[in-house]
Amino acid sequence: MGKTSRRDLIAAAAGAAAAAALVEPGPAAAQAGPKPIFPVPATTIPIVGETDVFQVRRIYCIGRNYAAHAIERGSDPTRESPFFFQKPTDAIQNVGIGEVADHPYPLLTKNYHHEVELVAALKSGGSNIAPEQALNHVYGYALGLDMTRRDLQNSMSAEKKPWEIGKSFDHAAVIGPIHPVSKVGHLSKGAISLAINGTVRQNSDLDKMIWSVAEQIAKLSEAFELKAGDIIYSGTPENVGPVVTGDVLLCKLDGLPDMSIKIV
């Protein structure tokens, strides 16, 4: 009986050692490679009708893409090539359908402006994309607000300095959920508007864009390699203007649900 117990104990010990060797990594495995010293959350946008989400890689914006807005900003739309700027990815503020989301009035500014826009979300990309192929890269569309610290933008422009401080800050890229092209098609015309406390401020049509979404993608791809996860704010109509704490903004675009925020 004693010999059998010893044999069983030896076998059990050997099995435990083998199991430990499988579970516990050796020195080489423990030093397999570097890892981040802290987590950085991914920025995502909900997709209507899907449990999956759209992960944002870069945010591009086109400036002065409606003739009347270009004129109100002191530009000649008949002589100006398209130009672009970027916002940081974590400037995204998601706004759900039917929600009136609190939007914090930002630091430093005393002249905070609204700019309602169509946003295109890309599922693929490339360089030097032909305009006739550009829409093949669009996954879907959303309604967005390019919020702007206008006084800071204007002061930087006057000094011929970069004006990211006026465009690139926390919550500066307000956006509703993405609607896949498979469900809404490509949006090239339709009324787009913004009202503050029930009074319409901006009111135009997507067909008044100087550069179409396809042309914007083509132009951007001449300067950058576009990739899946890029989104493009496609420009705002005329009559941009200031908001103050307590204002409720209601954005509308034919074919998509309304989007609303309250300045707090």
PDB file of C-alpha atoms in Angstrom:
ATOM      1  CA  MET A   1       0.000   0.000   0.000  1.00  0.00           C
ATOM      2  CA  GLY A   2       2.851   2.380   0.884  1.00  0.00           C
ATOM      3  CA  LYS A   3       4.709   1.693  -2.385  1.00  0.00           C
ATOM      4  CA  THR A   4       1.554   2.424  -4.410  1.00  0.00           C
ATOM      5  CA  SER A   5       1.001   5.705  -2.583  1.00  0.00           C
ATOM      6  CA  ARG A   6       4.597   6.790  -3.248  1.00  0.00           C
ATOM      7  CA  ARG A   7       4.247   6.006  -6.935  1.00  0.00           C
ATOM      8  CA  ASP A   8       1.016   7.964  -7.106  1.00  0.00           C
ATOM      9  CA  LEU A   9       2.598  10.924  -5.337  1.00  0.00           C
ATOM     10  CA  ILE A  10       5.566  10.955  -7.709  1.00  0.00           C
ATOM     11  CA  ALA A  11       3.272  10.799 -10.757  1.00  0.00           C
ATOM     12  CA  ALA A  12       1.099  13.585  -9.414  1.00  0.00           C
ATOM     13  CA  ALA A  13       4.114  15.790  -8.749  1.00  0.00           C
ATOM     14  CA  ALA A  14       5.430  15.226 -12.265  1.00  0.00           C
ATOM     15  CA  GLY A  15       2.054  16.093 -13.759  1.00  0.00           C
ATOM     16  CA  ALA A  16       1.832  19.283 -11.714  1.00  0.00           C
ATOM     17  CA  ALA A  17       5.313  20.338 -12.842  1.00  0.00           C
ATOM     18  CA  ALA A  18       4.412  19.753 -16.483  1.00  0.00           C
ATOM     19  CA  ALA A  19       1.205  21.746 -16.107  1.00  0.00           C
ATOM     20  CA  ALA A  20       3.082  24.607 -14.463  1.00  0.00           C
ATOM     21  CA  ALA A  21       5.575  24.663 -17.324  1.00  0.00           C
ATOM     22  CA  LEU A  22       2.683  25.073 -19.778  1.00  0.00           C
ATOM     23  CA  VAL A  23       0.949  27.821 -17.787  1.00  0.00           C
ATOM     24  CA  GLU A  24       3.887  29.883 -16.567  1.00  0.00           C
ATOM     25  CA  PRO A  25       5.826  31.665 -19.349  1.00  0.00           C
ATOM     26  CA  GLY A  26       9.561  31.322 -19.372  1.00  0.00           C
ATOM     27  CA  PRO A  27      11.926  34.299 -19.291  1.00  0.00           C
ATOM     28  CA  ALA A  28      11.898  34.657 -23.089  1.00  0.00           C
ATOM     29  CA  ALA A  29       8.085  34.720 -23.250  1.00  0.00           C
ATOM     30  CA  ALA A  30       7.848  37.236 -20.426  1.00  0.00           C
ATOM     31  CA  GLN A  31      10.082  39.624 -22.407  1.00  0.00           C
ATOM     32  CA  ALA A  32       8.310  39.104 -25.752  1.00  0.00           C
ATOM     33  CA  GLY A  33       7.957  42.799 -26.573  1.00  0.00           C
ATOM     34  CA  PRO A  34       7.071  46.306 -25.383  1.00  0.00           C
ATOM     35  CA  LYS A  35       3.577  47.160 -24.237  1.00  0.00           C
ATOM     36  CA  PRO A  36       1.883  50.530 -23.656  1.00  0.00           C
ATOM     37  CA  ILE A  37       2.537  52.069 -20.270  1.00  0.00           C
ATOM     38  CA  PHE A  38      -1.105  53.231 -20.055  1.00  0.00           C
ATOM     39  CA  PRO A  39      -4.288  52.589 -22.090  1.00  0.00           C
ATOM     40  CA  VAL A  40      -5.468  55.095 -24.704  1.00  0.00           C
ATOM     41  CA  PRO A  41      -9.153  54.538 -25.503  1.00  0.00           C
ATOM     42  CA  ALA A  42     -10.160  54.137 -29.141  1.00  0.00           C
ATOM     43  CA  THR A  43     -12.530  56.784 -30.519  1.00  0.00           C
ATOM     44  CA  THR A  44     -15.623  55.203 -32.054  1.00  0.00           C
ATOM     45  CA  ILE A  45     -18.920  56.315 -33.592  1.00  0.00           C
ATOM     46  CA  PRO A  46     -22.120  54.234 -33.383  1.00  0.00           C
ATOM     47  CA  ILE A  47     -23.521  52.787 -36.622  1.00  0.00           C
ATOM     48  CA  VAL A  48     -27.296  52.825 -37.076  1.00  0.00           C
ATOM     49  CA  GLY A  49     -28.720  49.309 -37.039  1.00  0.00           C
ATOM     50  CA  GLU A  50     -25.412  47.677 -36.091  1.00  0.00           C
ATOM     51  CA  THR A  51     -23.853  46.460 -32.854  1.00  0.00           C
ATOM     52  CA  ASP A  52     -20.396  47.079 -34.300  1.00  0.00           C
ATOM     53  CA  VAL A  53     -18.948  50.592 -34.207  1.00  0.00           C
ATOM     54  CA  PHE A  54     -16.889  52.752 -36.576  1.00  0.00           C
ATOM     55  CA  GLN A  55     -13.377  53.369 -35.218  1.00  0.00           C
ATOM     56  CA  VAL A  56     -12.041  56.810 -36.136  1.00  0.00           C
ATOM     57  CA  ARG A  57      -8.500  57.118 -37.507  1.00  0.00           C
ATOM     58  CA  ARG A  58      -8.371  60.764 -38.628  1.00  0.00           C
ATOM     59  CA  ILE A  59     -10.738  63.723 -38.866  1.00  0.00           C
ATOM     60  CA  TYR A  60     -10.405  65.886 -41.986  1.00  0.00           C
ATOM     61  CA  CYS A  61     -12.393  69.094 -42.576  1.00  0.00           C
ATOM     62  CA  ILE A  62     -12.743  71.175 -45.729  1.00  0.00           C
ATOM     63  CA  GLY A  63     -12.892  74.952 -45.416  1.00  0.00           C
ATOM     64  CA  ARG A  64     -15.245  77.348 -47.224  1.00  0.00           C
ATOM     65  CA  ASN A  65     -17.005  74.773 -49.383  1.00  0.00           C
ATOM     66  CA  TYR A  66     -20.236  76.723 -49.908  1.00  0.00           C
ATOM     67  CA  ALA A  67     -19.884  79.879 -52.008  1.00  0.00           C
ATOM     68  CA  ALA A  68     -21.954  82.092 -49.708  1.00  0.00           C
ATOM     69  CA  HIS A  69     -19.989  80.976 -46.650  1.00  0.00           C
ATOM     70  CA  ALA A  70     -16.697  81.589 -48.472  1.00  0.00           C
ATOM     71  CA  ILE A  71     -17.856  85.142 -49.223  1.00  0.00           C
ATOM     72  CA  GLU A  72     -18.915  85.795 -45.612  1.00  0.00           C
ATOM     73  CA  ARG A  73     -15.448  84.645 -44.506  1.00  0.00           C
ATOM     74  CA  GLY A  74     -13.799  87.098 -46.924  1.00  0.00           C
ATOM     75  CA  SER A  75     -12.848  84.672 -49.701  1.00  0.00           C
ATOM     76  CA  ASP A  76     -13.571  84.505 -53.431  1.00  0.00           C
ATOM     77  CA  PRO A  77     -15.038  81.027 -54.105  1.00  0.00           C
ATOM     78  CA  THR A  78     -14.407  81.308 -57.852  1.00  0.00           C
ATOM     79  CA  ARG A  79     -10.646  81.568 -57.374  1.00  0.00           C
ATOM     80  CA  GLU A  80      -9.855  79.362 -54.392  1.00  0.00           C
ATOM     81  CA  SER A  81      -8.740  75.738 -54.501  1.00  0.00           C
ATOM     82  CA  PRO A  82     -10.070  73.462 -51.740  1.00  0.00           C
ATOM     83  CA  PHE A  83      -8.113  73.487 -48.498  1.00  0.00           C
ATOM     84  CA  PHE A  84      -8.272  71.189 -45.505  1.00  0.00           C
ATOM     85  CA  PHE A  85      -7.446  71.063 -41.823  1.00  0.00           C
ATOM     86  CA  GLN A  86      -7.657  68.351 -39.170  1.00  0.00           C
ATOM     87  CA  LYS A  87      -9.141  67.940 -35.734  1.00  0.00           C
ATOM     88  CA  PRO A  88      -7.820  65.502 -33.117  1.00  0.00           C
ATOM     89  CA  THR A  89      -9.603  62.161 -33.109  1.00  0.00           C
ATOM     90  CA  ASP A  90     -10.652  62.515 -29.482  1.00  0.00           C
ATOM     91  CA  ALA A  91     -12.485  65.776 -30.290  1.00  0.00           C
ATOM     92  CA  ILE A  92     -15.451  63.572 -31.275  1.00  0.00           C
ATOM     93  CA  GLN A  93     -18.649  64.082 -29.282  1.00  0.00           C
ATOM     94  CA  ASN A  94     -21.255  61.439 -30.116  1.00  0.00           C
ATOM     95  CA  VAL A  95     -24.914  62.498 -30.067  1.00  0.00           C
ATOM     96  CA  GLY A  96     -27.596  59.840 -30.122  1.00  0.00           C
ATOM     97  CA  ILE A  97     -30.817  59.948 -32.154  1.00  0.00           C
ATOM     98  CA  GLY A  98     -33.524  61.720 -30.152  1.00  0.00           C
ATOM     99  CA  GLU A  99     -31.001  62.993 -27.605  1.00  0.00           C
ATOM    100  CA  VAL A 100     -30.278  66.613 -26.663  1.00  0.00           C
ATOM    101  CA  ALA A 101     -26.650  66.225 -25.605  1.00  0.00           C
ATOM    102  CA  ASP A 102     -24.953  68.637 -23.206  1.00  0.00           C
ATOM    103  CA  HIS A 103     -22.109  70.387 -25.009  1.00  0.00           C
ATOM    104  CA  PRO A 104     -19.642  72.317 -22.810  1.00  0.00           C
ATOM    105  CA  TYR A 105     -18.789  75.882 -23.768  1.00  0.00           C
ATOM    106  CA  PRO A 106     -15.016  75.649 -24.312  1.00  0.00           C
ATOM    107  CA  LEU A 107     -12.137  77.421 -22.625  1.00  0.00           C
ATOM    108  CA  LEU A 108     -10.529  80.681 -23.822  1.00  0.00           C
ATOM    109  CA  THR A 109     -13.196  81.797 -26.308  1.00  0.00           C
ATOM    110  CA  LYS A 110     -15.811  84.550 -26.102  1.00  0.00           C
ATOM    111  CA  ASN A 111     -17.097  84.014 -29.652  1.00  0.00           C
ATOM    112  CA  TYR A 112     -18.104  80.375 -30.126  1.00  0.00           C
ATOM    113  CA  HIS A 113     -19.591  79.466 -33.522  1.00  0.00           C
ATOM    114  CA  HIS A 114     -21.743  76.693 -34.988  1.00  0.00           C
ATOM    115  CA  GLU A 115     -21.095  75.086 -38.396  1.00  0.00           C
ATOM    116  CA  VAL A 116     -23.491  72.305 -39.474  1.00  0.00           C
ATOM    117  CA  GLU A 117     -22.057  69.814 -41.970  1.00  0.00           C
ATOM    118  CA  LEU A 118     -22.464  66.499 -43.765  1.00  0.00           C
ATOM    119  CA  VAL A 119     -19.796  64.004 -42.667  1.00  0.00           C
ATOM    120  CA  ALA A 120     -18.518  61.165 -44.873  1.00  0.00           C
ATOM    121  CA  ALA A 121     -17.008  58.077 -43.202  1.00  0.00           C
ATOM    122  CA  LEU A 122     -14.504  56.001 -45.182  1.00  0.00           C
ATOM    123  CA  LYS A 123     -14.231  52.192 -45.222  1.00  0.00           C
ATOM    124  CA  SER A 124     -11.079  52.175 -47.365  1.00  0.00           C
ATOM    125  CA  GLY A 125      -8.734  54.622 -49.030  1.00  0.00           C
ATOM    126  CA  GLY A 126      -5.536  55.113 -50.965  1.00  0.00           C
ATOM    127  CA  SER A 127      -3.497  57.792 -52.673  1.00  0.00           C
ATOM    128  CA  ASN A 128      -4.398  59.748 -55.816  1.00  0.00           C
ATOM    129  CA  ILE A 129      -7.923  58.382 -55.911  1.00  0.00           C
ATOM    130  CA  ALA A 130      -9.825  59.279 -59.085  1.00  0.00           C
ATOM    131  CA  PRO A 131     -13.041  61.267 -58.458  1.00  0.00           C
ATOM    132  CA  GLU A 132     -15.114  58.701 -60.323  1.00  0.00           C
ATOM    133  CA  GLN A 133     -13.872  55.983 -57.940  1.00  0.00           C
ATOM    134  CA  ALA A 134     -13.936  58.043 -54.745  1.00  0.00           C
ATOM    135  CA  LEU A 135     -17.437  57.189 -53.517  1.00  0.00           C
ATOM    136  CA  ASN A 136     -16.540  53.484 -53.548  1.00  0.00           C
ATOM    137  CA  HIS A 137     -14.500  54.226 -50.420  1.00  0.00           C
ATOM    138  CA  VAL A 138     -17.418  55.726 -48.445  1.00  0.00           C
ATOM    139  CA  TYR A 139     -18.950  53.503 -45.772  1.00  0.00           C
ATOM    140  CA  GLY A 140     -21.655  55.918 -44.681  1.00  0.00           C
ATOM    141  CA  TYR A 141     -22.732  59.421 -43.740  1.00  0.00           C
ATOM    142  CA  ALA A 142     -23.543  61.352 -40.576  1.00  0.00           C
ATOM    143  CA  LEU A 143     -24.693  64.802 -39.526  1.00  0.00           C
ATOM    144  CA  GLY A 144     -21.998  66.839 -37.803  1.00  0.00           C
ATOM    145  CA  LEU A 145     -21.070  70.154 -36.206  1.00  0.00           C
ATOM    146  CA  ASP A 146     -17.648  71.700 -36.757  1.00  0.00           C
ATOM    147  CA  MET A 147     -17.609  73.873 -33.627  1.00  0.00           C
ATOM    148  CA  THR A 148     -15.233  76.824 -33.814  1.00  0.00           C
ATOM    149  CA  ARG A 149     -13.612  79.254 -31.383  1.00  0.00           C
ATOM    150  CA  ARG A 150     -13.963  82.045 -33.937  1.00  0.00           C
ATOM    151  CA  ASP A 151     -12.137  84.764 -32.017  1.00  0.00           C
ATOM    152  CA  LEU A 152      -9.080  82.526 -31.644  1.00  0.00           C
ATOM    153  CA  GLN A 153      -9.233  81.464 -35.293  1.00  0.00           C
ATOM    154  CA  ASN A 154      -9.500  85.066 -36.451  1.00  0.00           C
ATOM    155  CA  SER A 155      -6.660  86.312 -34.269  1.00  0.00           C
ATOM    156  CA  MET A 156      -4.335  83.565 -35.481  1.00  0.00           C
ATOM    157  CA  SER A 157      -5.302  84.245 -39.100  1.00  0.00           C
ATOM    158  CA  ALA A 158      -4.575  87.949 -38.657  1.00  0.00           C
ATOM    159  CA  GLU A 159      -1.100  87.090 -37.386  1.00  0.00           C
ATOM    160  CA  LYS A 160      -0.562  84.571 -40.215  1.00  0.00           C
ATOM    161  CA  LYS A 161      -0.196  81.758 -37.672  1.00  0.00           C
ATOM    162  CA  PRO A 162      -1.792  78.304 -37.728  1.00  0.00           C
ATOM    163  CA  TRP A 163      -5.352  78.472 -36.411  1.00  0.00           C
ATOM    164  CA  GLU A 164      -5.772  74.955 -35.037  1.00  0.00           C
ATOM    165  CA  ILE A 165      -6.478  76.489 -31.629  1.00  0.00           C
ATOM    166  CA  GLY A 166      -9.730  77.794 -33.099  1.00  0.00           C
ATOM    167  CA  LYS A 167     -10.757  74.439 -34.568  1.00  0.00           C
ATOM    168  CA  SER A 168      -9.000  71.644 -32.685  1.00  0.00           C
ATOM    169  CA  PHE A 169     -10.131  71.310 -29.080  1.00  0.00           C
ATOM    170  CA  ASP A 170     -12.220  69.082 -26.804  1.00  0.00           C
ATOM    171  CA  HIS A 171     -15.737  68.299 -28.141  1.00  0.00           C
ATOM    172  CA  ALA A 172     -15.051  70.308 -31.322  1.00  0.00           C
ATOM    173  CA  ALA A 173     -16.276  67.510 -33.623  1.00  0.00           C
ATOM    174  CA  VAL A 174     -19.918  66.866 -32.740  1.00  0.00           C
ATOM    175  CA  ILE A 175     -21.442  63.990 -34.716  1.00  0.00           C
ATOM    176  CA  GLY A 176     -24.554  61.852 -34.946  1.00  0.00           C
ATOM    177  CA  PRO A 177     -24.476  58.103 -35.676  1.00  0.00           C
ATOM    178  CA  ILE A 178     -23.241  56.849 -39.035  1.00  0.00           C
ATOM    179  CA  HIS A 179     -25.785  55.658 -41.588  1.00  0.00           C
ATOM    180  CA  PRO A 180     -24.363  53.050 -44.004  1.00  0.00           C
ATOM    181  CA  VAL A 181     -24.511  53.812 -47.734  1.00  0.00           C
ATOM    182  CA  SER A 182     -26.270  50.455 -48.146  1.00  0.00           C
ATOM    183  CA  LYS A 183     -29.255  51.967 -46.310  1.00  0.00           C
ATOM    184  CA  VAL A 184     -29.281  55.672 -47.244  1.00  0.00           C
ATOM    185  CA  GLY A 185     -27.356  55.793 -50.531  1.00  0.00           C
ATOM    186  CA  HIS A 186     -24.934  58.606 -51.364  1.00  0.00           C
ATOM    187  CA  LEU A 187     -26.028  62.046 -50.184  1.00  0.00           C
ATOM    188  CA  SER A 188     -25.341  64.689 -52.826  1.00  0.00           C
ATOM    189  CA  LYS A 189     -28.400  66.909 -52.488  1.00  0.00           C
ATOM    190  CA  GLY A 190     -30.978  67.743 -49.863  1.00  0.00           C
ATOM    191  CA  ALA A 191     -31.761  70.521 -47.404  1.00  0.00           C
ATOM    192  CA  ILE A 192     -29.307  71.096 -44.561  1.00  0.00           C
ATOM    193  CA  SER A 193     -30.101  73.516 -41.738  1.00  0.00           C
ATOM    194  CA  LEU A 194     -29.368  74.599 -38.182  1.00  0.00           C
ATOM    195  CA  ALA A 195     -31.731  76.332 -35.773  1.00  0.00           C
ATOM    196  CA  ILE A 196     -30.968  77.905 -32.390  1.00  0.00           C
ATOM    197  CA  ASN A 197     -33.803  77.966 -29.868  1.00  0.00           C
ATOM    198  CA  GLY A 198     -36.251  77.415 -32.725  1.00  0.00           C
ATOM    199  CA  THR A 199     -34.919  80.161 -35.010  1.00  0.00           C
ATOM    200  CA  VAL A 200     -33.284  78.953 -38.227  1.00  0.00           C
ATOM    201  CA  ARG A 201     -29.763  80.325 -38.690  1.00  0.00           C
ATOM    202  CA  GLN A 202     -28.241  78.182 -41.451  1.00  0.00           C
ATOM    203  CA  ASN A 203     -30.360  76.913 -44.343  1.00  0.00           C
ATOM    204  CA  SER A 204     -28.983  75.563 -47.622  1.00  0.00           C
ATOM    205  CA  ASP A 205     -28.723  72.448 -49.799  1.00  0.00           C
ATOM    206  CA  LEU A 206     -25.931  69.905 -50.243  1.00  0.00           C
ATOM    207  CA  ASP A 207     -25.986  70.563 -53.999  1.00  0.00           C
ATOM    208  CA  LYS A 208     -24.548  74.017 -53.270  1.00  0.00           C
ATOM    209  CA  MET A 209     -21.223  72.537 -52.160  1.00  0.00           C
ATOM    210  CA  ILE A 210     -18.399  73.833 -54.367  1.00  0.00           C
ATOM    211  CA  TRP A 211     -16.496  70.551 -54.108  1.00  0.00           C
ATOM    212  CA  SER A 212     -18.532  67.342 -53.937  1.00  0.00           C
ATOM    213  CA  VAL A 213     -17.689  64.578 -51.472  1.00  0.00           C
ATOM    214  CA  ALA A 214     -16.099  62.610 -54.328  1.00  0.00           C
ATOM    215  CA  GLU A 215     -13.932  65.587 -55.291  1.00  0.00           C
ATOM    216  CA  GLN A 216     -12.950  66.169 -51.663  1.00  0.00           C
ATOM    217  CA  ILE A 217     -11.793  62.560 -51.324  1.00  0.00           C
ATOM    218  CA  ALA A 218      -9.831  62.820 -54.563  1.00  0.00           C
ATOM    219  CA  LYS A 219      -8.157  66.088 -53.519  1.00  0.00           C
ATOM    220  CA  LEU A 220      -7.349  64.854 -50.017  1.00  0.00           C
ATOM    221  CA  SER A 221      -5.801  61.681 -51.422  1.00  0.00           C
ATOM    222  CA  GLU A 222      -3.321  63.791 -53.402  1.00  0.00           C
ATOM    223  CA  ALA A 223      -1.810  64.983 -50.105  1.00  0.00           C
ATOM    224  CA  PHE A 224      -2.512  62.070 -47.726  1.00  0.00           C
ATOM    225  CA  GLU A 225      -2.940  58.329 -47.994  1.00  0.00           C
ATOM    226  CA  LEU A 226      -6.546  57.953 -46.910  1.00  0.00           C
ATOM    227  CA  LYS A 227      -7.497  54.848 -44.939  1.00  0.00           C
ATOM    228  CA  ALA A 228     -10.443  53.092 -43.368  1.00  0.00           C
ATOM    229  CA  GLY A 229     -11.580  55.026 -40.300  1.00  0.00           C
ATOM    230  CA  ASP A 230     -11.044  58.487 -41.791  1.00  0.00           C
ATOM    231  CA  ILE A 231     -13.994  60.878 -41.643  1.00  0.00           C
ATOM    232  CA  ILE A 232     -14.455  64.073 -43.649  1.00  0.00           C
ATOM    233  CA  TYR A 233     -16.459  67.107 -42.519  1.00  0.00           C
ATOM    234  CA  SER A 234     -17.576  68.405 -45.895  1.00  0.00           C
ATOM    235  CA  GLY A 235     -18.066  72.120 -45.227  1.00  0.00           C
ATOM    236  CA  THR A 236     -20.775  74.394 -43.841  1.00  0.00           C
ATOM    237  CA  PRO A 237     -23.295  76.754 -45.458  1.00  0.00           C
ATOM    238  CA  GLU A 238     -23.462  80.483 -44.821  1.00  0.00           C
ATOM    239  CA  ASN A 239     -24.771  82.280 -41.725  1.00  0.00           C
ATOM    240  CA  VAL A 240     -22.470  80.732 -39.168  1.00  0.00           C
ATOM    241  CA  GLY A 241     -22.693  82.573 -35.883  1.00  0.00           C
ATOM    242  CA  PRO A 242     -22.226  82.606 -32.131  1.00  0.00           C
ATOM    243  CA  VAL A 243     -23.843  80.461 -29.462  1.00  0.00           C
ATOM    244  CA  VAL A 244     -24.054  81.080 -25.723  1.00  0.00           C
ATOM    245  CA  THR A 245     -24.692  78.947 -22.665  1.00  0.00           C
ATOM    246  CA  GLY A 246     -28.282  77.713 -22.619  1.00  0.00           C
ATOM    247  CA  ASP A 247     -28.740  77.677 -26.405  1.00  0.00           C
ATOM    248  CA  VAL A 248     -30.271  74.548 -27.939  1.00  0.00           C
ATOM    249  CA  LEU A 249     -29.036  73.739 -31.450  1.00  0.00           C
ATOM    250  CA  LEU A 250     -31.134  71.588 -33.797  1.00  0.00           C
ATOM    251  CA  CYS A 251     -29.416  70.270 -36.941  1.00  0.00           C
ATOM    252  CA  LYS A 252     -31.347  68.837 -39.872  1.00  0.00           C
ATOM    253  CA  LEU A 253     -30.343  67.075 -43.093  1.00  0.00           C
ATOM    254  CA  ASP A 254     -32.711  65.442 -45.563  1.00  0.00           C
ATOM    255  CA  GLY A 255     -32.415  61.669 -45.341  1.00  0.00           C
ATOM    256  CA  LEU A 256     -30.917  61.544 -41.833  1.00  0.00           C
ATOM    257  CA  PRO A 257     -32.421  61.957 -38.326  1.00  0.00           C
ATOM    258  CA  ASP A 258     -32.096  65.303 -36.570  1.00  0.00           C
ATOM    259  CA  MET A 259     -29.218  66.000 -34.180  1.00  0.00           C
ATOM    260  CA  SER A 260     -29.414  68.323 -31.185  1.00  0.00           C
ATOM    261  CA  ILE A 261     -27.106  69.718 -28.482  1.00  0.00           C
ATOM    262  CA  LYS A 262     -27.456  72.182 -25.619  1.00  0.00           C
ATOM    263  CA  ILE A 263     -24.619  74.549 -24.768  1.00  0.00           C
ATOM    264  CA  VAL A 264     -23.787  74.199 -21.067  1.00  0.00           C
TER     265      VAL A 264
END
